[in-house]
Amino acid sequence: MEGKRSKVRMCCLCNQSRASLNRPKTLQQICRDCFYLSFENEIHQLIIDNHLFTPGDRVAIGASGGKDSTVLAYVLSKLNRVHNYGLNLFLLSVDEGITGYRDDSLETVHRNQVQFGLPLKVVSYKDLYGWTMDEIVKLIGLKNNCTFCGVFRRQALDRGAAFLKADKLVTGHNADDIAETVLLNILRGDIARLSRCSSIITGEDGPIPRCKPFKYTYEKEIVMYAYFKRLDYFSTECIYSPNAYRGFAREFIKDLERIRPRAILDIIKSGENFRISTNTKMPEQGTCERCGYISSQKWCKACVLLDGLNRGLPKLGIGRSRPGIGCKEENESRGVKSIESKQCGSLDF
Amino acid sequence: MQLTLEFGGGLELLCDSKKIHNVNVEQQNGEDKLTMKGLLSWVKTNLIKERPEMFMKGDTVRPGVLVLVNDCDWELSGQLSTLLEEKDVVVFISTLHGG
């Protein structure tokens, strides 16, 4: 019925320009300039309300070259300038060693380094672990490769952040990602992760706290922001197979969003409000005897996986453990592993 | 009618890795005027070379694909019923790739 010329809608905030976007969060119809302002202000408010940073902080931005981290780097450097946060910002990228995928996206990060004027540090799996993902996939095939990648990436980011002497590590996880992770953790019965995946700051007891300034930012708005601002980002799926289970959860969230956009915020809220009963045993944290990284096991998950690779037993440390011995190990290893990692299909950061 | 179609966010991979397509499209399925609904079915038949399920779901775009008509969110212009005019620019962006 409605032809686009039949009704030119004006921005409901300024009433001066043509509306360009329907905000999923508020259903407001707003123009580009009001959108930029609302988008940036909400993130600023979140940073202030949650005391994410202190003046003088060295902040590493996990940068994959994808839309989320590219917009995050752009917005954070803008807010830092406009509101005088007094932060030293860095781009931190992980080179997993995936030919035809990561090498291309790293080029985007190198361009971002110049465009945003932020120093860049790249850490590679090859340097840290002696293996590239290409080599690992050659050995183990396309099953479980995402486990290796996810575990290695989490540690690689921490090591890169430590190299940069960073006080905080920020990642571009958006509201859709977090809603999806809440749902997945419920589907897996993973209480340890469920309780943490919706926190804006995690790992405060670990070496470097991580925070998610886009926690309440819709993916749609991030992509619209990047599109309107013509930001340079990379958008190709990892060549080593998407994670089917996560894919279903993602699709479900997107279907819900189409019917009721608030569903995303409500799922996050559910995640935040879950309380863990006192008789649920939570893993205790220590350090890995081998590499010193945080671990609730004798060895951290990365060391177990690496040991398997180096001994030619790559299945070591993979998959669900058996009941009995199993439960404990499973919980603990997962407690250490990235609780919010977007394993392949949609990349971590 | 002359239209410019742009595919981004990974959707270009479904149509020969070409982002911008200058096309000539007439009304579809007995419509009086070309609507987004008609355009989508034309695109599916004529431009999408592989994995159409990444682009469409039912008779509309897959959830997670953003559509802009002349740089305006199609949710403001009536989505499938949006009427198209000569020289319009329609942009499709997938939000589903990478992070």
Short mmCIF file of C-alpha atoms in Angstrom, two decimals:
data_model
loop_
_atom_site.label_atom_id
_atom_site.label_comp_id
_atom_site.label_asym_id
_atom_site.label_seq_id
_atom_site.Cartn_x
_atom_site.Cartn_y
_atom_site.Cartn_z
CA MET A 1 0.00 0.00 0.00
CA GLU A 2 2.55 2.55 1.04
CA GLY A 3 4.63 3.70 -1.86
CA LYS A 4 7.84 5.30 -0.79
CA ARG A 5 6.94 8.57 -2.49
CA SER A 6 3.48 8.68 -1.02
CA LYS A 7 4.84 9.69 2.34
CA VAL A 8 8.22 11.19 3.10
CA ARG A 9 8.77 10.56 6.75
CA MET A 10 10.62 13.12 8.75
CA CYS A 11 13.01 12.32 11.59
CA CYS A 12 11.04 11.99 14.81
CA LEU A 13 13.87 13.58 16.80
CA CYS A 14 14.80 16.71 14.84
CA ASN A 15 11.82 16.89 12.48
CA GLN A 16 14.11 18.61 9.97
CA SER A 17 15.57 15.85 7.83
CA ARG A 18 14.17 12.82 6.10
CA ALA A 19 14.20 9.70 8.29
CA SER A 20 16.74 7.14 7.09
CA LEU A 21 16.46 4.36 9.59
CA ASN A 22 14.00 2.51 11.78
CA ARG A 23 15.77 1.89 15.09
CA PRO A 24 15.20 -1.69 16.25
CA LYS A 25 15.74 -0.76 19.87
CA THR A 26 13.20 2.05 20.08
CA LEU A 27 11.30 1.81 16.78
CA GLN A 28 12.06 5.50 16.29
CA GLN A 29 12.35 6.72 12.74
CA ILE A 30 15.34 8.96 12.60
CA CYS A 31 17.66 10.75 10.19
CA ARG A 32 21.31 9.96 9.74
CA ASP A 33 22.67 12.74 11.92
CA CYS A 34 20.33 11.94 14.81
CA PHE A 35 21.23 8.29 14.38
CA TYR A 36 24.98 8.94 14.64
CA LEU A 37 24.39 11.04 17.72
CA SER A 38 22.09 8.54 19.48
CA PHE A 39 24.34 5.61 18.58
CA GLU A 40 27.48 7.28 19.90
CA ASN A 41 25.80 8.78 22.96
CA GLU A 42 24.36 5.47 24.09
CA ILE A 43 27.79 3.86 23.94
CA HIS A 44 29.31 6.82 25.77
CA GLN A 45 26.65 6.56 28.47
CA LEU A 46 27.28 2.82 28.85
CA ILE A 47 31.02 3.45 29.22
CA ILE A 48 30.42 6.12 31.88
CA ASP A 49 27.70 4.25 33.80
CA ASN A 50 29.78 1.09 34.01
CA HIS A 51 33.10 2.82 34.66
CA LEU A 52 34.65 0.83 31.84
CA PHE A 53 37.80 2.96 31.68
CA THR A 54 39.98 5.16 33.85
CA PRO A 55 41.97 8.09 32.43
CA GLY A 56 45.40 6.94 31.30
CA ASP A 57 44.25 3.39 30.57
CA ARG A 58 45.94 1.54 27.76
CA VAL A 59 43.09 -0.11 25.87
CA ALA A 60 43.58 -2.85 23.28
CA ILE A 61 40.75 -3.16 20.76
CA GLY A 62 40.38 -6.72 19.46
CA ALA A 63 40.32 -5.99 15.72
CA SER A 64 39.40 -8.63 13.17
CA GLY A 65 38.75 -6.28 10.28
CA GLY A 66 35.04 -7.20 10.44
CA LYS A 67 32.15 -4.79 10.90
CA ASP A 68 31.87 -4.87 14.69
CA SER A 69 35.49 -4.28 15.57
CA THR A 70 35.92 -1.73 12.79
CA VAL A 71 32.97 0.32 14.04
CA LEU A 72 34.18 -0.15 17.64
CA ALA A 73 37.64 1.20 16.81
CA TYR A 74 36.12 4.15 14.97
CA VAL A 75 33.59 5.03 17.68
CA LEU A 76 35.99 4.53 20.59
CA SER A 77 38.62 6.77 19.08
CA LYS A 78 35.96 9.38 18.37
CA LEU A 79 34.52 9.24 21.91
CA ASN A 80 38.02 9.30 23.38
CA ARG A 81 38.69 12.49 21.45
CA VAL A 82 35.33 14.18 22.01
CA HIS A 83 34.90 13.33 25.69
CA ASN A 84 38.57 13.37 26.70
CA TYR A 85 38.63 9.88 28.14
CA GLY A 86 42.42 10.11 28.17
CA LEU A 87 42.84 6.58 26.78
CA ASN A 88 45.72 5.18 24.78
CA LEU A 89 44.03 3.02 22.16
CA PHE A 90 45.64 0.17 20.24
CA LEU A 91 44.42 -2.25 17.60
CA LEU A 92 45.17 -5.86 18.43
CA SER A 93 44.74 -8.54 15.79
CA VAL A 94 45.22 -12.25 15.78
CA ASP A 95 46.63 -13.98 12.73
CA GLU A 96 45.30 -17.52 12.87
CA GLY A 97 47.16 -18.44 9.71
CA ILE A 98 44.17 -19.02 7.43
CA THR A 99 45.15 -18.36 3.86
CA GLY A 100 42.55 -16.60 1.77
CA TYR A 101 40.67 -15.42 4.83
CA ARG A 102 42.72 -13.96 7.62
CA ASP A 103 45.43 -12.60 5.36
CA ASP A 104 42.75 -10.59 3.53
CA SER A 105 41.04 -9.35 6.67
CA LEU A 106 44.39 -8.34 8.16
CA GLU A 107 44.88 -6.05 5.19
CA THR A 108 41.67 -4.32 6.27
CA VAL A 109 43.07 -3.91 9.78
CA HIS A 110 46.26 -2.45 8.34
CA ARG A 111 44.16 0.10 6.45
CA ASN A 112 42.17 0.85 9.63
CA GLN A 113 45.47 1.50 11.41
CA VAL A 114 46.14 4.32 8.95
CA GLN A 115 42.52 5.54 8.69
CA PHE A 116 42.00 5.76 12.44
CA GLY A 117 45.59 6.62 13.37
CA LEU A 118 45.84 3.79 15.92
CA PRO A 119 48.94 1.64 16.49
CA LEU A 120 48.51 -2.02 15.55
CA LYS A 121 49.91 -5.21 17.05
CA VAL A 122 49.41 -8.55 15.31
CA VAL A 123 50.02 -11.81 17.18
CA SER A 124 50.09 -15.04 15.23
CA TYR A 125 49.25 -18.63 16.13
CA LYS A 126 52.43 -19.64 14.33
CA ASP A 127 54.59 -17.52 16.65
CA LEU A 128 52.66 -18.34 19.82
CA TYR A 129 51.94 -22.01 19.29
CA GLY A 130 54.11 -23.12 16.37
CA TRP A 131 51.04 -24.02 14.31
CA THR A 132 48.87 -22.15 11.82
CA MET A 133 45.19 -23.03 11.48
CA ASP A 134 45.95 -24.18 7.93
CA GLU A 135 48.42 -26.72 9.35
CA ILE A 136 46.03 -27.77 12.09
CA VAL A 137 43.19 -28.31 9.63
CA LYS A 138 45.50 -30.29 7.39
CA LEU A 139 46.14 -32.58 10.33
CA ILE A 140 42.73 -32.84 11.98
CA GLY A 141 40.32 -32.01 9.16
CA LEU A 142 37.25 -29.82 9.42
CA LYS A 143 35.95 -31.30 12.62
CA ASN A 144 36.76 -29.62 15.93
CA ASN A 145 39.01 -27.11 14.22
CA CYS A 146 36.87 -24.33 15.67
CA THR A 147 37.68 -25.58 19.17
CA PHE A 148 41.38 -25.12 18.54
CA CYS A 149 40.82 -21.75 16.98
CA GLY A 150 38.55 -20.49 19.77
CA VAL A 151 40.83 -21.63 22.60
CA PHE A 152 43.95 -20.33 20.89
CA ARG A 153 42.39 -16.99 20.01
CA ARG A 154 41.34 -16.21 23.54
CA GLN A 155 44.84 -16.76 24.82
CA ALA A 156 46.41 -15.01 21.86
CA LEU A 157 44.38 -11.89 22.61
CA ASP A 158 45.49 -11.96 26.23
CA ARG A 159 49.12 -12.39 25.25
CA GLY A 160 48.88 -9.60 22.69
CA ALA A 161 47.23 -7.34 25.25
CA ALA A 162 49.99 -8.17 27.75
CA PHE A 163 52.61 -7.30 25.13
CA LEU A 164 50.91 -3.93 24.66
CA LYS A 165 50.83 -3.55 28.47
CA ALA A 166 47.11 -3.00 28.09
CA ASP A 167 44.89 -2.39 31.11
CA LYS A 168 41.72 -3.40 29.27
CA LEU A 169 40.80 -5.42 26.26
CA VAL A 170 37.64 -4.41 24.42
CA THR A 171 35.82 -6.57 21.90
CA GLY A 172 33.08 -5.79 19.39
CA HIS A 173 30.51 -8.32 20.62
CA ASN A 174 27.12 -6.79 19.91
CA ALA A 175 23.65 -7.30 21.41
CA ASP A 176 22.73 -9.95 18.83
CA ASP A 177 25.92 -11.91 19.63
CA ILE A 178 25.24 -11.79 23.34
CA ALA A 179 21.59 -12.83 22.99
CA GLU A 180 22.78 -15.71 20.84
CA THR A 181 25.36 -16.76 23.41
CA VAL A 182 22.84 -16.59 26.27
CA LEU A 183 20.60 -18.89 24.27
CA LEU A 184 23.42 -21.29 23.40
CA ASN A 185 24.56 -21.51 27.00
CA ILE A 186 21.01 -22.39 28.04
CA LEU A 187 20.83 -25.01 25.30
CA ARG A 188 24.11 -26.49 26.52
CA GLY A 189 23.23 -26.24 30.21
CA ASP A 190 26.46 -24.34 30.66
CA ILE A 191 25.87 -22.52 33.91
CA ALA A 192 29.39 -21.19 34.35
CA ARG A 193 29.26 -19.43 31.03
CA LEU A 194 25.62 -18.43 31.24
CA SER A 195 26.25 -16.40 34.34
CA ARG A 196 29.08 -14.49 32.76
CA CYS A 197 28.27 -14.18 29.09
CA SER A 198 25.96 -11.24 29.61
CA SER A 199 28.33 -9.27 31.86
CA ILE A 200 29.71 -6.13 30.34
CA ILE A 201 33.08 -6.75 32.01
CA THR A 202 34.58 -10.20 32.41
CA GLY A 203 37.89 -11.55 33.60
CA GLU A 204 38.42 -8.94 36.27
CA ASP A 205 40.16 -11.64 38.29
CA GLY A 206 42.30 -12.59 35.29
CA PRO A 207 45.32 -10.86 33.77
CA ILE A 208 43.39 -8.38 31.64
CA PRO A 209 39.70 -7.48 32.05
CA ARG A 210 37.63 -7.63 28.89
CA CYS A 211 34.72 -5.39 28.12
CA LYS A 212 32.01 -5.15 25.55
CA PRO A 213 30.94 -1.57 24.84
CA PHE A 214 28.49 -2.83 22.17
CA LYS A 215 26.67 -5.07 24.63
CA TYR A 216 23.34 -3.34 23.96
CA THR A 217 24.08 -2.24 20.40
CA TYR A 218 22.05 -3.94 17.69
CA GLU A 219 23.92 -5.54 14.83
CA LYS A 220 21.60 -3.76 12.42
CA GLU A 221 22.70 -0.39 13.76
CA ILE A 222 26.37 -1.31 13.61
CA VAL A 223 26.04 -2.30 9.97
CA MET A 224 23.97 0.80 9.17
CA TYR A 225 26.54 2.99 10.90
CA ALA A 226 29.37 1.38 8.95
CA TYR A 227 27.41 1.73 5.72
CA PHE A 228 26.41 5.38 6.16
CA LYS A 229 29.94 6.31 7.30
CA ARG A 230 31.47 4.24 4.52
CA LEU A 231 33.76 2.48 6.96
CA ASP A 232 36.12 -0.02 5.44
CA TYR A 233 35.44 -3.53 6.73
CA PHE A 234 35.89 -7.10 5.64
CA SER A 235 32.97 -9.48 5.38
CA THR A 236 33.78 -12.99 4.33
CA GLU A 237 32.91 -16.13 6.19
CA CYS A 238 35.81 -18.15 7.55
CA ILE A 239 36.71 -20.80 4.99
CA TYR A 240 36.86 -23.52 7.62
CA SER A 241 33.16 -24.26 7.90
CA PRO A 242 30.54 -22.46 9.93
CA ASN A 243 29.39 -23.71 13.30
CA ALA A 244 26.01 -25.24 12.49
CA TYR A 245 24.62 -25.22 16.02
CA ARG A 246 25.45 -21.58 16.55
CA GLY A 247 24.06 -20.87 13.11
CA PHE A 248 20.64 -22.18 14.14
CA ALA A 249 20.66 -20.05 17.27
CA ARG A 250 21.62 -17.02 15.21
CA GLU A 251 18.85 -17.60 12.73
CA PHE A 252 16.33 -18.06 15.53
CA ILE A 253 17.36 -14.74 17.10
CA LYS A 254 17.06 -13.00 13.75
CA ASP A 255 13.60 -14.47 13.21
CA LEU A 256 12.54 -13.25 16.65
CA GLU A 257 13.98 -9.83 15.95
CA ARG A 258 11.90 -9.49 12.81
CA ILE A 259 8.70 -10.12 14.78
CA ARG A 260 9.67 -8.20 17.88
CA PRO A 261 13.00 -6.35 17.83
CA ARG A 262 13.06 -5.95 21.61
CA ALA A 263 13.45 -9.73 21.93
CA ILE A 264 17.22 -9.29 21.68
CA LEU A 265 17.41 -6.93 24.65
CA ASP A 266 15.01 -9.11 26.61
CA ILE A 267 17.13 -12.23 26.11
CA ILE A 268 20.18 -10.31 27.34
CA LYS A 269 18.14 -9.19 30.33
CA SER A 270 17.19 -12.79 31.03
CA GLY A 271 20.87 -13.70 30.94
CA GLU A 272 21.70 -10.91 33.38
CA ASN A 273 18.98 -11.94 35.78
CA PHE A 274 19.78 -15.61 36.02
CA ARG A 275 20.92 -16.51 39.50
CA ILE A 276 22.96 -19.58 40.15
CA SER A 277 21.79 -21.78 42.97
CA THR A 278 24.34 -22.16 45.72
CA ASN A 279 24.66 -25.91 45.27
CA THR A 280 25.94 -25.56 41.70
CA LYS A 281 29.65 -26.23 41.85
CA MET A 282 31.62 -23.59 40.01
CA PRO A 283 35.18 -24.16 38.78
CA GLU A 284 38.02 -22.71 40.82
CA GLN A 285 40.65 -20.76 39.03
CA GLY A 286 44.40 -21.33 39.23
CA THR A 287 47.23 -21.17 36.73
CA CYS A 288 48.50 -23.58 34.12
CA GLU A 289 51.58 -25.47 35.30
CA ARG A 290 53.00 -25.38 31.84
CA CYS A 291 52.53 -21.85 30.56
CA GLY A 292 51.23 -19.91 33.55
CA TYR A 293 48.00 -18.85 31.87
CA ILE A 294 44.80 -18.81 33.99
CA SER A 295 43.41 -22.29 34.27
CA SER A 296 41.30 -24.31 36.64
CA GLN A 297 43.07 -27.45 35.46
CA LYS A 298 46.66 -28.57 35.83
CA TRP A 299 47.19 -27.52 32.24
CA CYS A 300 45.19 -24.87 30.43
CA LYS A 301 43.05 -25.91 27.49
CA ALA A 302 45.48 -24.45 24.94
CA CYS A 303 48.36 -26.50 26.39
CA VAL A 304 46.28 -29.69 26.33
CA LEU A 305 45.34 -29.08 22.70
CA LEU A 306 48.92 -28.18 21.76
CA ASP A 307 50.30 -31.22 23.49
CA GLY A 308 47.92 -33.35 21.45
CA LEU A 309 48.97 -31.66 18.22
CA ASN A 310 52.67 -32.00 18.94
CA ARG A 311 52.36 -35.66 19.92
CA GLY A 312 50.30 -36.46 16.86
CA LEU A 313 47.20 -37.10 19.00
CA PRO A 314 45.10 -34.12 17.97
CA LYS A 315 41.89 -35.51 19.45
CA LEU A 316 43.33 -35.04 22.93
CA GLY A 317 41.28 -32.53 24.86
CA ILE A 318 38.50 -32.41 22.28
CA GLY A 319 34.84 -32.87 22.83
CA ARG A 320 32.63 -33.80 25.72
CA SER A 321 34.29 -35.83 28.36
CA ARG A 322 32.68 -38.90 29.80
CA PRO A 323 30.51 -38.65 32.88
CA GLY A 324 32.34 -39.22 36.14
CA ILE A 325 35.82 -37.99 35.30
CA GLY A 326 34.19 -35.95 32.63
CA CYS A 327 31.92 -33.42 34.20
CA LYS A 328 34.57 -31.70 36.21
CA GLU A 329 37.07 -31.39 33.43
CA GLU A 330 34.48 -30.23 30.99
CA ASN A 331 33.20 -27.50 33.25
CA GLU A 332 36.61 -26.33 34.17
CA SER A 333 38.05 -26.18 30.74
CA ARG A 334 35.04 -24.34 29.48
CA GLY A 335 35.17 -21.95 32.36
CA VAL A 336 38.55 -20.84 31.13
CA LYS A 337 37.75 -20.83 27.48
CA SER A 338 36.20 -17.77 25.98
CA ILE A 339 32.74 -17.58 27.40
CA GLU A 340 31.70 -15.16 24.76
CA SER A 341 33.81 -16.38 21.92
CA LYS A 342 31.98 -16.40 18.64
CA GLN A 343 33.49 -19.58 17.42
CA CYS A 344 33.77 -19.77 13.71
CA GLY A 345 30.91 -18.86 11.50
CA SER A 346 31.03 -15.50 13.04
CA LEU A 347 34.43 -14.78 14.31
CA ASP A 348 35.46 -13.90 17.82
CA PHE A 349 36.36 -10.30 18.78
CA MET B 1 13.30 0.64 -15.59
CA GLN B 2 16.96 1.36 -14.87
CA LEU B 3 18.03 0.49 -11.35
CA THR B 4 21.33 0.27 -9.54
CA LEU B 5 21.59 -2.68 -7.18
CA GLU B 6 24.39 -2.98 -4.67
CA PHE B 7 25.28 -6.09 -2.69
CA GLY B 8 27.45 -5.92 0.41
CA GLY B 9 28.45 -7.61 3.64
CA GLY B 10 29.25 -10.85 1.81
CA LEU B 11 26.11 -11.02 -0.38
CA GLU B 12 28.22 -10.05 -3.39
CA LEU B 13 29.71 -13.54 -3.20
CA LEU B 14 26.33 -14.93 -4.27
CA CYS B 15 26.37 -12.93 -7.49
CA ASP B 16 29.75 -13.43 -9.11
CA SER B 17 31.54 -11.35 -6.44
CA LYS B 18 30.26 -8.23 -8.19
CA LYS B 19 29.03 -5.54 -5.80
CA ILE B 20 27.30 -3.12 -8.15
CA HIS B 21 24.86 -4.18 -10.83
CA ASN B 22 23.23 -1.73 -13.24
CA VAL B 23 20.09 -3.49 -14.37
CA ASN B 24 16.95 -3.03 -16.36
CA VAL B 25 13.88 -4.50 -14.68
CA GLU B 26 10.22 -4.44 -15.73
CA GLN B 27 7.14 -5.03 -13.58
CA GLN B 28 6.87 -8.58 -12.35
CA ASN B 29 4.01 -11.03 -12.03
CA GLY B 30 1.33 -8.77 -13.44
CA GLU B 31 1.97 -5.89 -11.07
CA ASP B 32 1.09 -2.41 -12.34
CA LYS B 33 4.27 -0.96 -10.97
CA LEU B 34 7.53 -2.50 -9.91
CA THR B 35 7.62 -3.14 -6.19
CA MET B 36 10.38 -4.47 -3.97
CA LYS B 37 8.53 -7.77 -3.95
CA GLY B 38 8.81 -7.98 -7.71
CA LEU B 39 12.42 -6.85 -7.65
CA LEU B 40 13.36 -9.54 -5.14
CA SER B 41 11.94 -12.29 -7.28
CA TRP B 42 13.74 -10.84 -10.31
CA VAL B 43 17.04 -10.69 -8.39
CA LYS B 44 16.64 -14.25 -7.19
CA THR B 45 16.13 -15.50 -10.74
CA ASN B 46 18.58 -13.29 -12.57
CA LEU B 47 21.44 -12.29 -10.28
CA ILE B 48 21.82 -14.82 -7.49
CA LYS B 49 24.08 -17.57 -8.77
CA GLU B 50 24.50 -19.68 -5.66
CA ARG B 51 23.08 -20.36 -2.21
CA PRO B 52 19.83 -18.37 -2.68
CA GLU B 53 18.88 -19.30 0.91
CA MET B 54 21.57 -16.86 2.09
CA PHE B 55 19.60 -14.07 0.44
CA MET B 56 15.92 -15.02 0.55
CA LYS B 57 13.63 -16.75 3.01
CA GLY B 58 10.08 -17.21 1.76
CA ASP B 59 9.15 -14.28 -0.45
CA THR B 60 11.32 -11.75 1.35
CA VAL B 61 14.96 -11.29 2.29
CA ARG B 62 16.43 -13.52 4.92
CA PRO B 63 16.32 -12.01 8.41
CA GLY B 64 19.65 -10.27 8.94
CA VAL B 65 19.78 -8.84 5.43
CA LEU B 66 19.34 -5.06 5.46
CA VAL B 67 17.68 -3.31 2.55
CA LEU B 68 18.00 0.38 1.69
CA VAL B 69 16.14 2.14 -1.10
CA ASN B 70 17.92 5.37 -2.02
CA ASP B 71 19.85 5.14 1.25
CA CYS B 72 16.69 4.83 3.30
CA ASP B 73 15.86 1.77 5.42
CA TRP B 74 13.11 -0.10 3.57
CA GLU B 75 11.28 -0.57 6.88
CA LEU B 76 10.32 3.10 6.45
CA SER B 77 9.00 2.74 2.92
CA GLY B 78 6.80 -0.32 3.29
CA GLN B 79 9.31 -3.15 2.78
CA LEU B 80 7.96 -5.50 0.08
CA SER B 81 5.32 -3.02 -1.04
CA THR B 82 7.86 -0.22 -1.63
CA LEU B 83 7.31 1.18 -5.12
CA LEU B 84 10.39 1.57 -7.25
CA GLU B 85 11.08 4.37 -9.70
CA GLU B 86 13.50 5.02 -12.53
CA LYS B 87 17.15 5.31 -11.39
CA ASP B 88 16.49 4.12 -7.85
CA VAL B 89 19.42 2.65 -5.94
CA VAL B 90 18.68 -0.46 -3.90
CA VAL B 91 21.29 -1.75 -1.46
CA PHE B 92 21.32 -5.20 0.16
CA ILE B 93 23.73 -5.79 3.05
CA SER B 94 24.13 -8.97 5.01
CA THR B 95 24.78 -8.53 8.72
CA LEU B 96 25.54 -12.19 9.14
CA HIS B 97 29.21 -12.32 8.26
CA GLY B 98 32.28 -11.92 10.38
CA GLY B 99 32.72 -9.77 13.43
#
